[in-house]
mmCIF file of C-alpha atoms in Angstrom:
data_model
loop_
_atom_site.group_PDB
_atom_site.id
_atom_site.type_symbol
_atom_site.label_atom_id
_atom_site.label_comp_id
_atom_site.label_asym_id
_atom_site.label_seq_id
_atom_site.Cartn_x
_atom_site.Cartn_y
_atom_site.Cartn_z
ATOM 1 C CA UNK U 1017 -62.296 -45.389 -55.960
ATOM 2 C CA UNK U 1018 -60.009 -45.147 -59.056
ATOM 3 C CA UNK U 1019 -58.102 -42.426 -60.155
ATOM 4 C CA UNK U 1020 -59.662 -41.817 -62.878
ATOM 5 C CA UNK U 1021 -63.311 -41.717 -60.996
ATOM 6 C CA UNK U 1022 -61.702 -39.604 -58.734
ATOM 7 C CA UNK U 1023 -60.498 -37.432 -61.268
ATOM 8 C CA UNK U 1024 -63.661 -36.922 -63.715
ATOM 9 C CA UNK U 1025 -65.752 -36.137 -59.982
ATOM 10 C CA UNK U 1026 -63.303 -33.129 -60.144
ATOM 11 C CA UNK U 1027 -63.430 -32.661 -63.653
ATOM 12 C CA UNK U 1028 -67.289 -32.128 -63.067
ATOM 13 C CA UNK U 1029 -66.891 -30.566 -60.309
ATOM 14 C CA UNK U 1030 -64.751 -27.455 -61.767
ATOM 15 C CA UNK U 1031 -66.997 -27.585 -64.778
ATOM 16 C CA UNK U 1032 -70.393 -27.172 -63.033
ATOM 17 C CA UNK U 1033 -68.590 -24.070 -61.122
ATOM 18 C CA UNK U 1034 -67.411 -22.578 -64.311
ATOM 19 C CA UNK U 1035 -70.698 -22.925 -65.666
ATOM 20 C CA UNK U 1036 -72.649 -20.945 -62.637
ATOM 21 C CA UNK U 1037 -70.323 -18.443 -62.749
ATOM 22 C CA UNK U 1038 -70.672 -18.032 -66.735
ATOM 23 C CA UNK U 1039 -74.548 -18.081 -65.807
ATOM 24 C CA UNK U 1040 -73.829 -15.146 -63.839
ATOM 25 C CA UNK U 1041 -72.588 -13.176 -66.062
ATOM 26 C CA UNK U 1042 -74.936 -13.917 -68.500
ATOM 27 C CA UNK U 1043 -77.162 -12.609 -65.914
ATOM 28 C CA UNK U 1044 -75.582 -9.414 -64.882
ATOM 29 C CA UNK U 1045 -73.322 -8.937 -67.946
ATOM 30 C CA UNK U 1046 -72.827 -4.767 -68.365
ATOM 31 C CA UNK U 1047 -72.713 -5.114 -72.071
ATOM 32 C CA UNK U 1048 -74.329 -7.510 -74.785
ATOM 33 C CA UNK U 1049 -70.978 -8.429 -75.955
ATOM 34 C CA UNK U 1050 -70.625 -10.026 -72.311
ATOM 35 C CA UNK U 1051 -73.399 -12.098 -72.479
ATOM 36 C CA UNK U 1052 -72.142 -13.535 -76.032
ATOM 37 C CA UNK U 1053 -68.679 -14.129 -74.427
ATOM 38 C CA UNK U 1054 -70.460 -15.926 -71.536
ATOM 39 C CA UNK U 1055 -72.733 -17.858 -73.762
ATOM 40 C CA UNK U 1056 -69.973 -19.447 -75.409
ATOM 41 C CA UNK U 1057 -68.021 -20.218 -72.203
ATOM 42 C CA UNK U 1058 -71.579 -21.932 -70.670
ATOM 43 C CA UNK U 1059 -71.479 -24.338 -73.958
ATOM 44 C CA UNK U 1060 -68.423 -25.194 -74.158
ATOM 45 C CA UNK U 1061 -68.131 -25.978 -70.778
ATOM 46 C CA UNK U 1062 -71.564 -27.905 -70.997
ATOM 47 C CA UNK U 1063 -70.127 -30.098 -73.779
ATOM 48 C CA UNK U 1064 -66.884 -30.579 -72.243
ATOM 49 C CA UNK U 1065 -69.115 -32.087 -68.757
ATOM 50 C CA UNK U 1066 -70.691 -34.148 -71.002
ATOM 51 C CA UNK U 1067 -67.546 -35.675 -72.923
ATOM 52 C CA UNK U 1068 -66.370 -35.781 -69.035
ATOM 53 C CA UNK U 1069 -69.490 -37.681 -67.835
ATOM 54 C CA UNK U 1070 -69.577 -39.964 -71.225
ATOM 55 C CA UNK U 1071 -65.863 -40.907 -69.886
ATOM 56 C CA UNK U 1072 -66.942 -41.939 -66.226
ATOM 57 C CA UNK U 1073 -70.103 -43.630 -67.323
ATOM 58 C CA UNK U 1074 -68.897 -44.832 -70.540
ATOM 59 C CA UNK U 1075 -71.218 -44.094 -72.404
ATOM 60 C CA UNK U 1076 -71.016 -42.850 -76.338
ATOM 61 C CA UNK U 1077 -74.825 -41.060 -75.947
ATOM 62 C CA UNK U 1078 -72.829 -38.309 -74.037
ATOM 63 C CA UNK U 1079 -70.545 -38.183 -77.017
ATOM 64 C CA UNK U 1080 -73.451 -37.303 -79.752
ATOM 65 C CA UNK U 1081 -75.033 -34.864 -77.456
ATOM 66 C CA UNK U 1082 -71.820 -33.246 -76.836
ATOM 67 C CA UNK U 1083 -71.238 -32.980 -80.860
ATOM 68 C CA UNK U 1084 -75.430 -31.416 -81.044
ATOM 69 C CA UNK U 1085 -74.661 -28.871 -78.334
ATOM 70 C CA UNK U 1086 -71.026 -27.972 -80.311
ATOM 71 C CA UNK U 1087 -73.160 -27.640 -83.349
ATOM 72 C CA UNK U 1088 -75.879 -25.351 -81.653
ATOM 73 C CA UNK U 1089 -73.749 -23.112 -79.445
ATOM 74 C CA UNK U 1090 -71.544 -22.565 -82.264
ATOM 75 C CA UNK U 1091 -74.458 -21.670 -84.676
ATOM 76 C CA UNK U 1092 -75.760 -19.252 -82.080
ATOM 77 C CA UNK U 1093 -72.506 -17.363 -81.674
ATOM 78 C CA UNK U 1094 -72.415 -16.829 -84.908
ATOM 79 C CA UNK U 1095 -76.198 -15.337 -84.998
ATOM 80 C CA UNK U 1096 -75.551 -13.732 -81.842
ATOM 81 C CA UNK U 1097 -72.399 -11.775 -83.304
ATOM 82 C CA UNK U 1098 -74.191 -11.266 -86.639
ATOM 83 C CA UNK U 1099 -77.080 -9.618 -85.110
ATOM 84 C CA UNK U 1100 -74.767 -7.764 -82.849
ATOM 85 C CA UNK U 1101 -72.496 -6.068 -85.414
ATOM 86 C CA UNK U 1102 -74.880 -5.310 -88.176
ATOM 87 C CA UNK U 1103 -78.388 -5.433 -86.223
ATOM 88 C CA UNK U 1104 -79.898 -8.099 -87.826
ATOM 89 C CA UNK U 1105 -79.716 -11.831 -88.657
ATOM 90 C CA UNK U 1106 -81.351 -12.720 -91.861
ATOM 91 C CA UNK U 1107 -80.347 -10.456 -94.620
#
């Protein structure tokens, strides 16, 4: 194995962790400003596994689906914040 194999299996490794434990506290957050915060960690860190796994497999499809989910997550935050600040979305 090559170091860099070795060291995107870690890579992915750390991120799938960070990504249960954001899960979790989407799960159990106290507040609703918790689960926004942890939203935003589980998308970044599922974009950044995919720019990781586009590197070991090279392959640029993990690049464009990386970009969609940036676009999406960052969208959402924005709604999510929005909604959670004045109570509603569309005004």
């Amino acid at each position: 194995m090559s170091l860099l194999s070795i060291a995107t299996l870690f890579a992915s490794a750390c991120f799938c962790i960070a990504m249960l434990l954001a899960m979790l506290r989407v799960l159990r957050g106290p507040a609703a400003q918790d689960r926004v915060l942890a939203q935003d960690t589980l998308y970044i860190n599922a974009m950044l596994l995919l720019l990781v796994l586009s590197i070991r497999f090279a392959n640029t499809l993990y690049f464009e689906a990386a970009l969609f989910i940036a676009l999406l997550g960052f969208v959402s935050s924005v709604a999510m914040a929005k909604f959670l600040l004045r109570g509603e979305v569309i005004e």
